């Protein structure tokens, strides 16, 4: 627990530093997200053993970088996906003797999904210049406040297992604790935002509804990540964060929440001009 808390505190300081830096140089946030994506992809493709051919991992890493840079330069990212698919297909055809269908599928689908999920964090900040930081905090809150609430409620009150074959420590009681934790912290963020903003107001009804829904979405993402780890016979995706595991261990819930949240707020805005 001590190691976990120290690691979390160090991560918080780094996060604050990045936010301060991006207020002067927005590219800092973009680069940080790209680096996180690269590490997460490496953990998923290399540490799990899903990809045994280094070339496929390298191509996937290159694709992730090209995909995000294309988005930042306002170039259609469809081209990056198409070229990536063609490279994998040509490689598979010429080296079919040592490339399994599972490897090809993992090498294509996982990088596309992971890259898009991370890129959605950049979209949140760039496409919502006035409220991008608020949306980023909400996404992190939906994931991490929910995770914290679920952990403590599960430890003290958890009796009924949620999905023992995937994550033995998760409980139904903890699930409700996570939803409450997400709602409470989201409410606090909303109150702070309204007290400091003279131009915008947040819709608290929608905020609480979103907090509950995306808390559940995050839990599903966490369970899916656990499913992959169980299938691959590993405990954590990496060890870059002592006590927490790898980047993907910390961002699994966020990667499910961020793309859906980005889509939802484009249709149902929770912040309106006064």
mmCIF file of N, CA and C in Angstrom, residues 217-270:
data_model
loop_
_atom_site.group_PDB
_atom_site.id
_atom_site.type_symbol
_atom_site.label_atom_id
_atom_site.label_comp_id
_atom_site.label_asym_id
_atom_site.label_seq_id
_atom_site.Cartn_x
_atom_site.Cartn_y
_atom_site.Cartn_z
ATOM 1 N N UNK A 217 -19.183 2.032 -17.425
ATOM 2 C CA UNK A 217 -18.393 1.808 -18.642
ATOM 3 C C UNK A 217 -16.935 1.535 -18.276
ATOM 4 N N UNK A 218 -16.412 2.312 -17.318
ATOM 5 C CA UNK A 218 -15.041 2.124 -16.875
ATOM 6 C C UNK A 218 -14.823 0.762 -16.235
ATOM 7 N N UNK A 219 -15.789 0.313 -15.460
ATOM 8 C CA UNK A 219 -15.685 -1.002 -14.830
ATOM 9 C C UNK A 219 -15.664 -2.114 -15.871
ATOM 10 N N UNK A 220 -16.479 -1.950 -16.903
ATOM 11 C CA UNK A 220 -16.486 -2.931 -17.987
ATOM 12 C C UNK A 220 -15.128 -2.948 -18.678
ATOM 13 N N UNK A 221 -14.567 -1.764 -18.884
ATOM 14 C CA UNK A 221 -13.239 -1.684 -19.484
ATOM 15 C C UNK A 221 -12.188 -2.355 -18.628
ATOM 16 N N UNK A 222 -12.287 -2.169 -17.329
ATOM 17 C CA UNK A 222 -11.345 -2.794 -16.397
ATOM 18 C C UNK A 222 -11.471 -4.313 -16.430
ATOM 19 N N UNK A 223 -12.697 -4.800 -16.493
ATOM 20 C CA UNK A 223 -12.916 -6.244 -16.548
ATOM 21 C C UNK A 223 -12.419 -6.834 -17.868
ATOM 22 N N UNK A 224 -12.597 -6.076 -18.952
ATOM 23 C CA UNK A 224 -12.112 -6.552 -20.241
ATOM 24 C C UNK A 224 -10.586 -6.635 -20.245
ATOM 25 N N UNK A 225 -9.948 -5.636 -19.635
ATOM 26 C CA UNK A 225 -8.489 -5.663 -19.525
ATOM 27 C C UNK A 225 -8.042 -6.850 -18.679
ATOM 28 N N UNK A 226 -8.807 -7.146 -17.628
ATOM 29 C CA UNK A 226 -8.500 -8.306 -16.790
ATOM 30 C C UNK A 226 -8.666 -9.602 -17.574
ATOM 31 N N UNK A 227 -9.664 -9.627 -18.449
ATOM 32 C CA UNK A 227 -9.897 -10.805 -19.301
ATOM 33 C C UNK A 227 -8.672 -11.086 -20.170
ATOM 34 N N UNK A 228 -8.102 -10.038 -20.759
ATOM 35 C CA UNK A 228 -6.912 -10.215 -21.599
ATOM 36 C C UNK A 228 -5.745 -10.710 -20.754
ATOM 37 N N UNK A 229 -5.565 -10.123 -19.573
ATOM 38 C CA UNK A 229 -4.454 -10.542 -18.703
ATOM 39 C C UNK A 229 -4.615 -11.990 -18.266
ATOM 40 N N UNK A 230 -5.820 -12.362 -17.922
ATOM 41 C CA UNK A 230 -6.067 -13.753 -17.514
ATOM 42 C C UNK A 230 -5.788 -14.709 -18.667
ATOM 43 N N UNK A 231 -6.229 -14.314 -19.849
ATOM 44 C CA UNK A 231 -6.039 -15.170 -21.020
ATOM 45 C C UNK A 231 -4.569 -15.331 -21.363
ATOM 46 N N UNK A 232 -3.787 -14.290 -21.076
ATOM 47 C CA UNK A 232 -2.351 -14.324 -21.401
ATOM 48 C C UNK A 232 -1.501 -14.802 -20.230
ATOM 49 N N UNK A 233 -2.130 -15.033 -19.085
ATOM 50 C CA UNK A 233 -1.411 -15.555 -17.924
ATOM 51 C C UNK A 233 -0.479 -14.569 -17.260
ATOM 52 N N UNK A 234 -0.847 -13.273 -17.246
ATOM 53 C CA UNK A 234 -0.017 -12.262 -16.582
ATOM 54 C C UNK A 234 -0.839 -11.546 -15.521
ATOM 55 N N UNK A 235 -0.152 -10.970 -14.544
ATOM 56 C CA UNK A 235 -0.827 -10.241 -13.470
ATOM 57 C C UNK A 235 -1.017 -8.783 -13.839
ATOM 58 N N UNK A 236 0.038 -8.162 -14.373
ATOM 59 C CA UNK A 236 -0.003 -6.762 -14.786
ATOM 60 C C UNK A 236 0.545 -6.638 -16.198
ATOM 61 N N UNK A 237 0.168 -5.554 -16.864
ATOM 62 C CA UNK A 237 0.673 -5.316 -18.213
ATOM 63 C C UNK A 237 2.131 -4.862 -18.203
ATOM 64 N N UNK A 238 2.541 -4.233 -17.116
ATOM 65 C CA UNK A 238 3.913 -3.738 -17.013
ATOM 66 C C UNK A 238 4.251 -3.429 -15.580
ATOM 67 N N UNK A 239 5.388 -2.777 -15.373
ATOM 68 C CA UNK A 239 5.810 -2.412 -14.002
ATOM 69 C C UNK A 239 6.382 -1.009 -13.947
ATOM 70 N N UNK A 240 5.949 -0.164 -14.890
ATOM 71 C CA UNK A 240 6.482 1.191 -14.949
ATOM 72 C C UNK A 240 6.033 2.032 -13.762
ATOM 73 N N UNK A 241 4.910 1.649 -13.143
ATOM 74 C CA UNK A 241 4.396 2.358 -11.973
ATOM 75 C C UNK A 241 4.329 1.379 -10.804
ATOM 76 N N UNK A 242 5.335 1.391 -9.926
ATOM 77 C CA UNK A 242 5.362 0.451 -8.792
ATOM 78 C C UNK A 242 4.065 0.482 -7.985
ATOM 79 N N UNK A 243 3.516 -0.691 -7.763
ATOM 80 C CA UNK A 243 2.277 -0.789 -7.004
ATOM 81 C C UNK A 243 1.032 -0.667 -7.861
ATOM 82 N N UNK A 244 1.193 -0.179 -9.089
ATOM 83 C CA UNK A 244 0.048 0.009 -9.975
ATOM 84 C C UNK A 244 0.148 -0.836 -11.239
ATOM 85 N N UNK A 245 1.352 -1.241 -11.605
ATOM 86 C CA UNK A 245 1.541 -2.006 -12.835
ATOM 87 C C UNK A 245 2.027 -1.116 -13.959
ATOM 88 N N UNK A 246 1.501 -1.354 -15.144
ATOM 89 C CA UNK A 246 1.918 -0.594 -16.310
ATOM 90 C C UNK A 246 0.966 0.537 -16.643
ATOM 91 N N UNK A 247 1.256 1.218 -17.743
ATOM 92 C CA UNK A 247 0.397 2.308 -18.193
ATOM 93 C C UNK A 247 -1.010 1.789 -18.480
ATOM 94 N N UNK A 248 -1.092 0.660 -19.122
ATOM 95 C CA UNK A 248 -2.394 0.108 -19.483
ATOM 96 C C UNK A 248 -3.202 -0.316 -18.257
ATOM 97 N N UNK A 249 -2.508 -0.690 -17.181
ATOM 98 C CA UNK A 249 -3.214 -1.046 -15.949
ATOM 99 C C UNK A 249 -3.911 0.167 -15.346
ATOM 100 N N UNK A 250 -3.333 1.355 -15.552
ATOM 101 C CA UNK A 250 -3.905 2.579 -15.002
ATOM 102 C C UNK A 250 -4.894 3.233 -15.950
ATOM 103 N N UNK A 251 -4.764 2.967 -17.242
ATOM 104 C CA UNK A 251 -5.588 3.661 -18.225
ATOM 105 C C UNK A 251 -6.632 2.765 -18.882
ATOM 106 N N UNK A 252 -6.765 1.528 -18.430
ATOM 107 C CA UNK A 252 -7.720 0.629 -19.087
ATOM 108 C C UNK A 252 -9.145 1.173 -19.043
ATOM 109 N N UNK A 253 -9.569 1.678 -17.886
ATOM 110 C CA UNK A 253 -10.925 2.228 -17.773
ATOM 111 C C UNK A 253 -11.077 3.494 -18.607
ATOM 112 N N UNK A 254 -10.046 4.348 -18.568
ATOM 113 C CA UNK A 254 -10.085 5.613 -19.297
ATOM 114 C C UNK A 254 -10.223 5.376 -20.793
ATOM 115 N N UNK A 255 -9.552 4.345 -21.294
ATOM 116 C CA UNK A 255 -9.580 4.078 -22.726
ATOM 117 C C UNK A 255 -10.950 3.626 -23.208
ATOM 118 N N UNK A 256 -11.783 3.157 -22.307
ATOM 119 C CA UNK A 256 -13.158 2.826 -22.668
ATOM 120 C C UNK A 256 -14.055 4.049 -22.528
ATOM 121 N N UNK A 257 -13.761 4.871 -21.523
ATOM 122 C CA UNK A 257 -14.608 6.024 -21.230
ATOM 123 C C UNK A 257 -14.383 7.160 -22.221
ATOM 124 N N UNK A 258 -13.124 7.507 -22.496
ATOM 125 C CA UNK A 258 -12.797 8.709 -23.264
ATOM 126 C C UNK A 258 -13.453 8.772 -24.643
ATOM 127 N N UNK A 259 -13.363 7.722 -25.475
ATOM 128 C CA UNK A 259 -13.983 7.825 -26.810
ATOM 129 C C UNK A 259 -15.499 8.007 -26.752
ATOM 130 N N UNK A 260 -16.148 7.267 -25.855
ATOM 131 C CA UNK A 260 -17.605 7.354 -25.746
ATOM 132 C C UNK A 260 -18.027 8.705 -25.182
ATOM 133 N N UNK A 261 -17.296 9.203 -24.200
ATOM 134 C CA UNK A 261 -17.607 10.508 -23.608
ATOM 135 C C UNK A 261 -17.442 11.621 -24.645
ATOM 136 N N UNK A 262 -16.365 11.526 -25.455
ATOM 137 C CA UNK A 262 -16.132 12.515 -26.507
ATOM 138 C C UNK A 262 -17.292 12.546 -27.490
ATOM 139 N N UNK A 263 -17.798 11.377 -27.828
ATOM 140 C CA UNK A 263 -18.930 11.291 -28.745
ATOM 141 C C UNK A 263 -20.207 11.841 -28.118
ATOM 142 N N UNK A 264 -20.455 11.470 -26.873
ATOM 143 C CA UNK A 264 -21.700 11.861 -26.205
ATOM 144 C C UNK A 264 -21.796 13.372 -26.029
ATOM 145 N N UNK A 265 -20.711 14.017 -25.560
ATOM 146 C CA UNK A 265 -20.798 15.461 -25.306
ATOM 147 C C UNK A 265 -20.903 16.264 -26.601
ATOM 148 N N UNK A 266 -20.538 15.654 -27.730
ATOM 149 C CA UNK A 266 -20.709 16.356 -29.005
ATOM 150 C C UNK A 266 -22.174 16.396 -29.403
ATOM 151 N N UNK A 267 -22.957 15.506 -28.815
ATOM 152 C CA UNK A 267 -24.393 15.441 -29.110
ATOM 153 C C UNK A 267 -25.211 16.020 -27.963
ATOM 154 N N UNK A 268 -24.778 15.708 -26.731
ATOM 155 C CA UNK A 268 -25.486 16.172 -25.530
ATOM 156 C C UNK A 268 -24.504 16.972 -24.670
ATOM 157 N N UNK A 269 -24.338 18.258 -24.920
ATOM 158 C CA UNK A 269 -23.395 19.070 -24.136
ATOM 159 C C UNK A 269 -23.849 19.220 -22.688
ATOM 160 N N UNK A 270 -22.901 19.096 -21.774
ATOM 161 C CA UNK A 270 -23.253 19.260 -20.356
ATOM 162 C C UNK A 270 -22.868 20.642 -19.844
#
